[in-house]
Tab-separated table of C-alpha atoms in Angstrom:
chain	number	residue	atom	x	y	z
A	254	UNK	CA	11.005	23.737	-43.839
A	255	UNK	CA	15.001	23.001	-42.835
A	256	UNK	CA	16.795	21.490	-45.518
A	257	UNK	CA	17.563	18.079	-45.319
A	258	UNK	CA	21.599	17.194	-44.516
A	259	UNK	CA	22.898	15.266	-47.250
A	260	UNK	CA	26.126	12.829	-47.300
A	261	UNK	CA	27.135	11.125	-50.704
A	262	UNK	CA	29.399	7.932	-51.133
A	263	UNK	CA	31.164	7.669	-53.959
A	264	UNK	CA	33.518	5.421	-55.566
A	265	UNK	CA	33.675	6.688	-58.773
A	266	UNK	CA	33.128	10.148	-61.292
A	267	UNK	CA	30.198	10.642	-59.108
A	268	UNK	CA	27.642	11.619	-62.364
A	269	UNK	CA	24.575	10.378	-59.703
A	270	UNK	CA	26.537	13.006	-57.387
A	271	UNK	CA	26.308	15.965	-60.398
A	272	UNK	CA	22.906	15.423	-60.052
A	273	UNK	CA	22.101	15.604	-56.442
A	274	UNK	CA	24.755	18.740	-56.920
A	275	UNK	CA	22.609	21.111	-59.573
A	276	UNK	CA	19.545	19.611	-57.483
A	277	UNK	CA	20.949	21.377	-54.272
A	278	UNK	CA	22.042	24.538	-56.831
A	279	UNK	CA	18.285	25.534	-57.291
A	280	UNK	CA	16.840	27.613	-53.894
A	281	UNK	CA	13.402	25.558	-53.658
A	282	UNK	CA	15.449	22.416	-53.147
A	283	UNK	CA	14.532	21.064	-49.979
A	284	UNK	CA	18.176	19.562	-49.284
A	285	UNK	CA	22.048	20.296	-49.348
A	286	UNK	CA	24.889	18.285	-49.362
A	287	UNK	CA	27.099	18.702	-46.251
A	288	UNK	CA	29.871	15.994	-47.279
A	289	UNK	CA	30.850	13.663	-50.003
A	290	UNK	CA	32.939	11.171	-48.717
A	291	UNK	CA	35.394	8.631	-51.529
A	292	UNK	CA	36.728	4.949	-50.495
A	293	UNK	CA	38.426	5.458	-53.747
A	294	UNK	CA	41.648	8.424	-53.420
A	295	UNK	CA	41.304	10.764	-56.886
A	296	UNK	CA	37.522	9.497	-57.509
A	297	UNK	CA	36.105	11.882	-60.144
A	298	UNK	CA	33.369	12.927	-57.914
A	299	UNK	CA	35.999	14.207	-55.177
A	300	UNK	CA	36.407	17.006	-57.890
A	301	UNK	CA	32.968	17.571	-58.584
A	302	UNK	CA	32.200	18.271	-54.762
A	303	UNK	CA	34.920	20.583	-54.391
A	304	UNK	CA	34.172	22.677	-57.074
A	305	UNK	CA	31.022	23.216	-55.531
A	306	UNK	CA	32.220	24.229	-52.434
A	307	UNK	CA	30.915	20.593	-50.506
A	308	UNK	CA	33.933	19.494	-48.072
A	309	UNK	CA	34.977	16.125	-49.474
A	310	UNK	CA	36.731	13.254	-47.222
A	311	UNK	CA	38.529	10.272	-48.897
A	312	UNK	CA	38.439	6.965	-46.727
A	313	UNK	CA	39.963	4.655	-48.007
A	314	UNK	CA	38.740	1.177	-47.632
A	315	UNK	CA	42.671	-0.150	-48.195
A	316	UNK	CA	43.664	1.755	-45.035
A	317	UNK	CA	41.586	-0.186	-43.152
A	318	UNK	CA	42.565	-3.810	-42.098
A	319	UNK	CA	38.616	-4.445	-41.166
A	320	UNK	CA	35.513	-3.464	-42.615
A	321	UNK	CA	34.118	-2.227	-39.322
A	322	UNK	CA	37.187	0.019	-38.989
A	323	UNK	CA	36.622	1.223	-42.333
A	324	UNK	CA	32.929	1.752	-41.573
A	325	UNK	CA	33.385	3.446	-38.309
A	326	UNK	CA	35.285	6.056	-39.930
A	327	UNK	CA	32.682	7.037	-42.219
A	328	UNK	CA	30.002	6.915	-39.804
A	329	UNK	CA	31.581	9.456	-37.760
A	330	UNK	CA	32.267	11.150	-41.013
A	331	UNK	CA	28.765	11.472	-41.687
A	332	UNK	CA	27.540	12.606	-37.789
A	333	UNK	CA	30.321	14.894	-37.467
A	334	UNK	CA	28.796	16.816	-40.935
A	335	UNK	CA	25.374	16.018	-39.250
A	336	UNK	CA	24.244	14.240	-42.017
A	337	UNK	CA	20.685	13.159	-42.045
A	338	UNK	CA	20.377	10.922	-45.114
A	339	UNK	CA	23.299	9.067	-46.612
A	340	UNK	CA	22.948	8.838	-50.749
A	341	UNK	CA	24.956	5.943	-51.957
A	342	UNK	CA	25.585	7.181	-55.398
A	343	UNK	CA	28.022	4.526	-57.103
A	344	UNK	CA	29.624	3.394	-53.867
A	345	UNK	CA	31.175	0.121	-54.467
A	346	UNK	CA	31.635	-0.870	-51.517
A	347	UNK	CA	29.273	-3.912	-49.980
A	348	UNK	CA	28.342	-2.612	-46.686
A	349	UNK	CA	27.921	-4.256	-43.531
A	350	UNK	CA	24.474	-5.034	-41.662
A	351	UNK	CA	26.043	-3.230	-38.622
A	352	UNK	CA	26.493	-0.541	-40.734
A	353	UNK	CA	23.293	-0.391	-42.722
A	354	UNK	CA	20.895	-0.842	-39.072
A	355	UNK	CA	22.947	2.319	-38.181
A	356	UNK	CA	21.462	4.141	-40.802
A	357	UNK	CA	18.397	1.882	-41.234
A	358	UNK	CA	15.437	4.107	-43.231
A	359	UNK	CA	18.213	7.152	-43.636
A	360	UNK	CA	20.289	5.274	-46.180
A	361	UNK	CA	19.567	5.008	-49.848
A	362	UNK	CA	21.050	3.672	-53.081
A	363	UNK	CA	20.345	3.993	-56.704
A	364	UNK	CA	20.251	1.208	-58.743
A	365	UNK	CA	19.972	0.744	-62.731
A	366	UNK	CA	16.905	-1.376	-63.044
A	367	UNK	CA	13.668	-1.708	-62.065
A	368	UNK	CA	14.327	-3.948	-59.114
A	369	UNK	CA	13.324	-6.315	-58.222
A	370	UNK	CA	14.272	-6.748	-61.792
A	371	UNK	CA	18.053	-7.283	-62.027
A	372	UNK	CA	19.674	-7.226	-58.957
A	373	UNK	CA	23.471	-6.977	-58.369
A	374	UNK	CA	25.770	-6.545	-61.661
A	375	UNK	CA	25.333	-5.689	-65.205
A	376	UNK	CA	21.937	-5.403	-65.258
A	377	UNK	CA	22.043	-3.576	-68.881
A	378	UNK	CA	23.738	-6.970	-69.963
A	379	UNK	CA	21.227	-9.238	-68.295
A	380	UNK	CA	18.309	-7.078	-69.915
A	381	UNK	CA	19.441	-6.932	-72.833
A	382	UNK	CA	19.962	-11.137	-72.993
A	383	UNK	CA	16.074	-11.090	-72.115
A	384	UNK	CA	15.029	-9.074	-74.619
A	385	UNK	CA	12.597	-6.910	-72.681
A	386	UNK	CA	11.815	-3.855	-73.953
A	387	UNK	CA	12.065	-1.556	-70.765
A	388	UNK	CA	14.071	-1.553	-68.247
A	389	UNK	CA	14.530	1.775	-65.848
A	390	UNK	CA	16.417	2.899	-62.525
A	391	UNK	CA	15.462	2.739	-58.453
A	392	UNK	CA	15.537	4.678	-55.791
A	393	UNK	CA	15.641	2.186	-52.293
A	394	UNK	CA	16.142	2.645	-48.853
A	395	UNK	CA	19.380	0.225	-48.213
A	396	UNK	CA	18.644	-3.174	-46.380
A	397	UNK	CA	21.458	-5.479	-45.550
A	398	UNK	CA	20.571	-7.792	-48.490
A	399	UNK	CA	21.929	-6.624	-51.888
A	400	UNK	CA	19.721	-3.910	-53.880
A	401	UNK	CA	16.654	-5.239	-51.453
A	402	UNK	CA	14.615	-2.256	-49.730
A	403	UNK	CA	11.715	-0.495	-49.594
A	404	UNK	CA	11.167	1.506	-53.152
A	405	UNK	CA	11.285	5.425	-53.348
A	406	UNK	CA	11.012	5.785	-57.271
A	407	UNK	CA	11.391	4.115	-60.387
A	408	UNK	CA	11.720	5.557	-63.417
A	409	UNK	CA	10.698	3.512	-66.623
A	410	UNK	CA	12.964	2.999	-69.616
A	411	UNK	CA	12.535	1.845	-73.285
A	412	UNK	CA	15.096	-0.611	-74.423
A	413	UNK	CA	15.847	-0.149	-78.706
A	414	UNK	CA	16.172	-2.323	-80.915
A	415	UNK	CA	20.243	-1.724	-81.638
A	416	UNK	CA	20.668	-0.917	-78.238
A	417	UNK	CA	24.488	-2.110	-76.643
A	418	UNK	CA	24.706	-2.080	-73.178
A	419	UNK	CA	26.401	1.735	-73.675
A	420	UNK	CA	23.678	2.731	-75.252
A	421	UNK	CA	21.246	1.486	-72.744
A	422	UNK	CA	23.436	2.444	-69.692
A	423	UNK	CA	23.533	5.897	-70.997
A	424	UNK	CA	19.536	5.773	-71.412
A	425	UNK	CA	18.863	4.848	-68.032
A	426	UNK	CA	22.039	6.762	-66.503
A	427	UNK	CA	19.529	9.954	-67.816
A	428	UNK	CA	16.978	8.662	-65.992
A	429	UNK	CA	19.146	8.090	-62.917
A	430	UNK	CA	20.231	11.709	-63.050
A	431	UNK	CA	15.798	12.826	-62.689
A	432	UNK	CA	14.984	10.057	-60.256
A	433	UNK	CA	17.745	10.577	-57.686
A	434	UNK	CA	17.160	14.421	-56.966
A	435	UNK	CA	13.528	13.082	-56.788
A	436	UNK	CA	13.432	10.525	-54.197
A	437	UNK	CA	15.725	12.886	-52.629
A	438	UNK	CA	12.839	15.687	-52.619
A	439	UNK	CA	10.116	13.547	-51.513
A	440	UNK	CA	12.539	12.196	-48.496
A	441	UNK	CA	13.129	15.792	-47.638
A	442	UNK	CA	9.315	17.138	-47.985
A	443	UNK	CA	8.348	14.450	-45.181
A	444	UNK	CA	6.313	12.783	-48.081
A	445	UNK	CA	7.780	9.183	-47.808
A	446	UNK	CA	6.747	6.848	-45.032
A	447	UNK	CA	7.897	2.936	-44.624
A	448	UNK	CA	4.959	1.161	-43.708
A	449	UNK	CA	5.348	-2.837	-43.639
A	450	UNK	CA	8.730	-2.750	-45.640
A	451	UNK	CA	7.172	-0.677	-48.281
A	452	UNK	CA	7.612	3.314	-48.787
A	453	UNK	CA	4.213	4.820	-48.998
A	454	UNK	CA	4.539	8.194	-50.741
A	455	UNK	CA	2.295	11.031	-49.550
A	456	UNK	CA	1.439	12.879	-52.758
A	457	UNK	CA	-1.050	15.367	-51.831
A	458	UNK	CA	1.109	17.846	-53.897
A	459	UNK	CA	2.687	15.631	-56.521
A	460	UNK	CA	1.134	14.624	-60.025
A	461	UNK	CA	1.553	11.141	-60.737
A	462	UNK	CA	3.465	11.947	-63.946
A	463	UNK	CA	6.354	14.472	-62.281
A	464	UNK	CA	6.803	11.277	-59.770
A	465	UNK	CA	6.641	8.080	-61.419
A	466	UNK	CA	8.448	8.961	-64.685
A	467	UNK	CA	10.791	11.842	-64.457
A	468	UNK	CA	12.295	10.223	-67.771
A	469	UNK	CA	9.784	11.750	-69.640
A	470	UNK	CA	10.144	14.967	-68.481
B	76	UNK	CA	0.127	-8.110	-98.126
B	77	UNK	CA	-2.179	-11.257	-97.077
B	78	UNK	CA	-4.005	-11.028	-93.949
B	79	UNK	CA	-2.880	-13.019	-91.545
B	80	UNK	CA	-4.713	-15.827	-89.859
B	81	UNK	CA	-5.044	-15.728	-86.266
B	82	UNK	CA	-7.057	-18.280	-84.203
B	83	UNK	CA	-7.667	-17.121	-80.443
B	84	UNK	CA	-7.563	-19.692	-77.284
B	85	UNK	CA	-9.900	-18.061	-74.313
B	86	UNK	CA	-11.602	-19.513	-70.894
B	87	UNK	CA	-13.031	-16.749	-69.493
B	88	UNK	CA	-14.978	-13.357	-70.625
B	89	UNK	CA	-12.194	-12.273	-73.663
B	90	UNK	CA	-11.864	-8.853	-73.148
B	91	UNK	CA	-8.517	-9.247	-74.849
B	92	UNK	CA	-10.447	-10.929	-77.533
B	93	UNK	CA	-12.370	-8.157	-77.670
B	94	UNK	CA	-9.223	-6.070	-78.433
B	95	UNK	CA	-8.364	-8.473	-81.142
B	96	UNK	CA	-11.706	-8.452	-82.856
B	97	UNK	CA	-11.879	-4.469	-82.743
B	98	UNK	CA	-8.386	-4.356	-84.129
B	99	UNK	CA	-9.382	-6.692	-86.991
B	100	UNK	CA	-12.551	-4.320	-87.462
B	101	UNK	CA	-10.102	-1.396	-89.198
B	102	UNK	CA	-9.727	-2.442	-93.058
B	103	UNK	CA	-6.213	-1.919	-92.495
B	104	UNK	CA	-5.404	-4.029	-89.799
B	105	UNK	CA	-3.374	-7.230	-91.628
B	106	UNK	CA	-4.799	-10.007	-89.701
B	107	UNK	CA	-8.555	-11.798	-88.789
B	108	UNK	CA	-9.235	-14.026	-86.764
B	109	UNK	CA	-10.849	-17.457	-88.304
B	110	UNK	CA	-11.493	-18.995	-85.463
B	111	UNK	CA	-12.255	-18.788	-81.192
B	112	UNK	CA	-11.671	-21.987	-79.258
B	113	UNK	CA	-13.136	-21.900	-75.359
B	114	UNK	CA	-11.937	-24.931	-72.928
B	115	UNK	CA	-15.046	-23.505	-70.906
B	116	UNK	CA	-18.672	-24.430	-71.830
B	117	UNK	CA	-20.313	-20.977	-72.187
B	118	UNK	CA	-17.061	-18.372	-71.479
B	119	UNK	CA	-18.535	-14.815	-72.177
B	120	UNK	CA	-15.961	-14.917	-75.194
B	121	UNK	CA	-17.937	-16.628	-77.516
B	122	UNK	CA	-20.396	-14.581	-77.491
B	123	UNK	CA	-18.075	-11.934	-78.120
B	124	UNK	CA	-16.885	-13.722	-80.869
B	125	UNK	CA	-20.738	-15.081	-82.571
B	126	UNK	CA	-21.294	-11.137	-82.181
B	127	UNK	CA	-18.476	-10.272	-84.649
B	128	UNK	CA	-19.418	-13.459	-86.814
B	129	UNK	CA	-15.790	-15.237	-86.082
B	130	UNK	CA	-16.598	-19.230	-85.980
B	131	UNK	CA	-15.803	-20.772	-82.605
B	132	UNK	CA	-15.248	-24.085	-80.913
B	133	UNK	CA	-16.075	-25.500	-77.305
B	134	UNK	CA	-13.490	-28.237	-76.984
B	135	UNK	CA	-13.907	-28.862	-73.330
B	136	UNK	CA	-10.590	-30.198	-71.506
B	137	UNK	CA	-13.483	-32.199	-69.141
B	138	UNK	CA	-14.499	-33.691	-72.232
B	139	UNK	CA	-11.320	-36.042	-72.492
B	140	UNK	CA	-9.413	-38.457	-70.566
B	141	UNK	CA	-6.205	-37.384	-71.611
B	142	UNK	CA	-4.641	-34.156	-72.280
B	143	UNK	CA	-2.818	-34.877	-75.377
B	144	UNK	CA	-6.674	-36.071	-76.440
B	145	UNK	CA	-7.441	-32.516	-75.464
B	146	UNK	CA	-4.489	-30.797	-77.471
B	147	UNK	CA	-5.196	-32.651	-80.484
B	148	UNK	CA	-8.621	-31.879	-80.916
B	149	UNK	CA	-7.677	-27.563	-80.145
B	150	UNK	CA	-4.857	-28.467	-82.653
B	151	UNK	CA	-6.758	-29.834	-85.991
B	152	UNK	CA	-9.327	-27.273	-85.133
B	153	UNK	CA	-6.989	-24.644	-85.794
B	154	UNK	CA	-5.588	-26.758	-88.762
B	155	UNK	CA	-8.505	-27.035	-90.188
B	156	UNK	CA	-9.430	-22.981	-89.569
B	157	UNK	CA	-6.110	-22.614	-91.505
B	158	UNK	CA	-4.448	-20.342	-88.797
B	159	UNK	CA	-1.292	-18.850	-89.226
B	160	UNK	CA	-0.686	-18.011	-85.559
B	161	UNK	CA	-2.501	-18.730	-82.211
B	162	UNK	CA	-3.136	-15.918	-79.600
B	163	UNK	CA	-4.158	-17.231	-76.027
B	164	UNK	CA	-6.311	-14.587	-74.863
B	165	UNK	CA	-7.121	-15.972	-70.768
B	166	UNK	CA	-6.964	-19.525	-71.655
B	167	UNK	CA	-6.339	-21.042	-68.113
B	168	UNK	CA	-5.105	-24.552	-69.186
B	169	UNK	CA	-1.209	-25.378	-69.344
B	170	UNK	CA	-0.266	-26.568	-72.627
B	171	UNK	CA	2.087	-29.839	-73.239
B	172	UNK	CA	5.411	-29.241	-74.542
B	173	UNK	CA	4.081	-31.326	-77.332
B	174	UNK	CA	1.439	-29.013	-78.254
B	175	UNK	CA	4.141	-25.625	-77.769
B	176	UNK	CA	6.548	-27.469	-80.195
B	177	UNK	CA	3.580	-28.423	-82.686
B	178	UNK	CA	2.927	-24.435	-82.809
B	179	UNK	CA	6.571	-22.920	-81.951
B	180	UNK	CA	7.067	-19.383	-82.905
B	181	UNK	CA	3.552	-19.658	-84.310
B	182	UNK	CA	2.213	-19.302	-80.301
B	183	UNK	CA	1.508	-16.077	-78.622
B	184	UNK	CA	-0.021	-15.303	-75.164
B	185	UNK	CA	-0.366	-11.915	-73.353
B	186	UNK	CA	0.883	-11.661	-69.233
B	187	UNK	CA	0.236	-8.976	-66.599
B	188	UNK	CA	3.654	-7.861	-65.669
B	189	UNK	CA	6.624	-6.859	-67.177
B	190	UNK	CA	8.368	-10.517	-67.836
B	191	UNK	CA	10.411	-11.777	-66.853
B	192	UNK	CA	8.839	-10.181	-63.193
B	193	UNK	CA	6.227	-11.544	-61.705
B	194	UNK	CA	5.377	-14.921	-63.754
B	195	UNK	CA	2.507	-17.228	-62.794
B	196	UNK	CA	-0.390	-16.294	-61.026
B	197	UNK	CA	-1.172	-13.399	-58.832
B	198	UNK	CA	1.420	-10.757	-60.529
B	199	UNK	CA	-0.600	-7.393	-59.280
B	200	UNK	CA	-0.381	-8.991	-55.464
B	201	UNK	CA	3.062	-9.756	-56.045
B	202	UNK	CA	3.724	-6.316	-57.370
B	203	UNK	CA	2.075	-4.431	-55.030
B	204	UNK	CA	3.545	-6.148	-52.012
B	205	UNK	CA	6.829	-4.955	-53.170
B	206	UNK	CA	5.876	-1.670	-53.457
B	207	UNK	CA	6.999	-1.369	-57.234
B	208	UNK	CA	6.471	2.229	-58.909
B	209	UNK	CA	6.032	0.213	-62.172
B	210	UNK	CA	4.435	-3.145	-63.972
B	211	UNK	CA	2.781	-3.727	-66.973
B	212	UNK	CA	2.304	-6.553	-69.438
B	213	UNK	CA	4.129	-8.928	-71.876
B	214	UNK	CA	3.209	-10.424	-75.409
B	215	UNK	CA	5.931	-13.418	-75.781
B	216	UNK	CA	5.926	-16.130	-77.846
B	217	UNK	CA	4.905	-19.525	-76.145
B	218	UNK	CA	8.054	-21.853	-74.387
B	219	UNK	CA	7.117	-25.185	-72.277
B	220	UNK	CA	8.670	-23.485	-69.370
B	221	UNK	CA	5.635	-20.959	-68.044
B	222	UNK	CA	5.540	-17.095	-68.850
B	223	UNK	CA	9.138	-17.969	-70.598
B	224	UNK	CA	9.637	-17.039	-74.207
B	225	UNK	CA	10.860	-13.677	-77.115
B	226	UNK	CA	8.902	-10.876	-76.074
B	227	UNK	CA	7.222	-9.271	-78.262
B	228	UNK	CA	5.954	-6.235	-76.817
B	229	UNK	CA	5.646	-5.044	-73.752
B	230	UNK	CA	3.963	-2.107	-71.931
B	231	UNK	CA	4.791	-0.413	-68.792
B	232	UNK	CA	2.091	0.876	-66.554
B	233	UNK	CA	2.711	2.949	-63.293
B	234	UNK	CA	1.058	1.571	-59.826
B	235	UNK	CA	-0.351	4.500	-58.334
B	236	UNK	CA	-0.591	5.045	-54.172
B	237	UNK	CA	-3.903	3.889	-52.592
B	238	UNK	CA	-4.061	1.232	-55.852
B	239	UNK	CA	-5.424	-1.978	-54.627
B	240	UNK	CA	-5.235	-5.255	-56.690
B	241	UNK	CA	-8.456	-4.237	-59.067
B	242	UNK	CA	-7.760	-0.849	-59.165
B	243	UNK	CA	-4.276	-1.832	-60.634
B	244	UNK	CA	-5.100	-4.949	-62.673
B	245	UNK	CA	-7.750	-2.594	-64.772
B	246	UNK	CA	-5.007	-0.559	-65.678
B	247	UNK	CA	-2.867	-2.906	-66.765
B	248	UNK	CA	-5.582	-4.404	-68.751
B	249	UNK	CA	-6.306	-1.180	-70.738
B	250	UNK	CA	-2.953	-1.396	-71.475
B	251	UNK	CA	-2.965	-5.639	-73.043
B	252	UNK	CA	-6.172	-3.969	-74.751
B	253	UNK	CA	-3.533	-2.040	-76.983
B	254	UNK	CA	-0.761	-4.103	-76.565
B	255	UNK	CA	-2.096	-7.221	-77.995
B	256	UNK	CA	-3.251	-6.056	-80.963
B	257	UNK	CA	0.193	-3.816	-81.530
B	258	UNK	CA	1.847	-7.273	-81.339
B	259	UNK	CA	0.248	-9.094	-83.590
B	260	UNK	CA	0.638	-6.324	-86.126
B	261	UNK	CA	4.099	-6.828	-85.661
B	262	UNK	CA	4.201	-10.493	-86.992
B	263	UNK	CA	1.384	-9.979	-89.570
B	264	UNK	CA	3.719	-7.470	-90.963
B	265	UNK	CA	6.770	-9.819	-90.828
B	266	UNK	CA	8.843	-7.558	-88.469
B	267	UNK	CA	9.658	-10.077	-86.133
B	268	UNK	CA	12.266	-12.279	-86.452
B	269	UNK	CA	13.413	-14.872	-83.520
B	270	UNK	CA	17.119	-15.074	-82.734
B	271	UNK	CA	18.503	-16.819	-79.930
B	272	UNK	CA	15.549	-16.970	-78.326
B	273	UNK	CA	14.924	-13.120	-78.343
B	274	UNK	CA	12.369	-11.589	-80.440
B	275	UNK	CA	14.162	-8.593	-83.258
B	276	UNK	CA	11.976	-6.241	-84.153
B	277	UNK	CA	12.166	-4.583	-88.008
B	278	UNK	CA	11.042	-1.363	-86.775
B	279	UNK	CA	11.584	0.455	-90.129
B	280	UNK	CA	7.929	2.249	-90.001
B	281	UNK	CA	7.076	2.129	-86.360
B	282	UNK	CA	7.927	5.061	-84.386
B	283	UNK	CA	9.679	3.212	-81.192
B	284	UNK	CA	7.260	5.564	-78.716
B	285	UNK	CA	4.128	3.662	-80.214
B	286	UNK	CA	6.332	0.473	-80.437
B	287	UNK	CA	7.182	0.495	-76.744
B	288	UNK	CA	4.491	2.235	-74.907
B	289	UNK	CA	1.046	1.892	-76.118
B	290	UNK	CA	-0.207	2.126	-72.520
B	291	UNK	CA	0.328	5.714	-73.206
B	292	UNK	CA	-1.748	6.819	-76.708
């Protein structure tokens, strides 16, 4: 099977991006990342990319005096690396409808809950106040509404007793770093169909376990 | 340590009773259960219940003319049962606020999802129309406000493809089976303390994996 053509968008030290990195690093992985593009100049990722060897673009959402301008320039980013599936991975950035339908079922985001649990912001914070005792990470196909879109993979996460938000962002951030590479996989094995706003996952070849809680790996 | 004294609300067939009574079975489990009270003429629970010898009541809501006529009667029942804390197991019937503040933090009830997702009715419909990876259930203490309250414990159960809504609510019921009864341990053994309106867990003996995911033994 051809690999899959990966872009990432960062804004930030691009740990999501690490992952998707020594993903790509092993020969059985099904995908590679062709660009990592920054809206931030000097993100951490940026350095991450190029000492892989993955050609790295910085636009700059300041540069810009509209969002579509801004947009357009990473869109043709993105074609001209002949990306196939755009990984946001910290991007913050809220993108634009036009921009999303452009890339509508080959755009994805990671997000640190178990949405529909704890949308937008400080989710860790927000758990935490609610005192439930897990809380996990998602894989979604990007919709124009905020962290709304069909589900790839969740993986689960205990909250401690003790916990701070660190320590539960660095819990789940673990988790992050397993689920990622995985939705990515089962994107790139054909395995993951939307059907009626919902991705169906084709697991002839997958135990339930390896998919629904790489945490526990 | 003295047993605790549980008194369990049901309507229906009480297979979460059941897990209650079983639990009380093992000599060192630190709570019984002195009484059963049905709303339901005939709910397969008390048989359950005359099988393991555990006293019951029918107080039936159609019985009375007002509600609060209905609370009181469940209420000196339990009085006079001397129970320490009330488990509803299934018990269909809102409660008054009156009747929640009468019981506070003494008021327990078990919930198919992982609260604060999916409250009220129909949770594994909900679920699986968003295409979650994960659910599971919720022991909280007992607010006015519906499925609102400190959580106790909680269990996290995956939804597997091809699951339809009785494929995954049996699964999530194996898991109440254990988490019920791990709850109620909890406050026998005076590990759970309520602060703002979050339930802290003492967790000195309890290894956090069989704390936090008893769906999993």
């Amino acid at each position: 099977m051809a690999e899959l053509i990966l872009g990432v968008m960062i804004s930030g030290r691009g740990s999501n991006l690490q992952a998707l990195i020594d993903a790509c690093a092993s020969p059985d992985y099904p995908a590679r990342i062709a660009i990592v593009i920054a809206n931030i100049p000097g993100a951490g990722g940026l350095a991450r990319a190029e000492a892989a060897g993955i050609p790295t673009a910085t636009i700059a959402h300041r540069d810009f005096p509209t969002r579509e301008g801004f947009e357009s320039e990473i869109s043709a980013a993105l074609k001209g690396a002949g990306v196939e599936l755009v990984c946001l991975a910290g991007f913050m950035r809220l993108l634009t409808p036009a921009f999303v339908e452009t890339w509508r079922d080959r755009l994805i985001n990671i997000h640190p809950s178990l949405l529909p649990a704890y949308k937008g912001l400080d989710s860790h914070a927000r758990a935490l106040a609610d005192g439930v005792r897990f809380t996990g990470c998602t894989v979604h196909f990007v919709r124009p509404e905020m962290d709304v879109g069909p589900i790839v993979a969740q993986a689960a996460v205990p909250v401690l007793s003790g916990d701070d938000e660190d320590a539960l962002a660095a819990r789940v951030l673990a988790a992050e770093h397993r689920c990622y590479p995985l939705a990515v996989r089962l994107i790139a094995e054909g395995r993951v169909r939307i059907s009626d706003e919902r991705a169906l996952i084709d697991r002839a070849a997958t135990p339930d376990r390896a998919l629904f809680n790489p945490a526990e790996d």
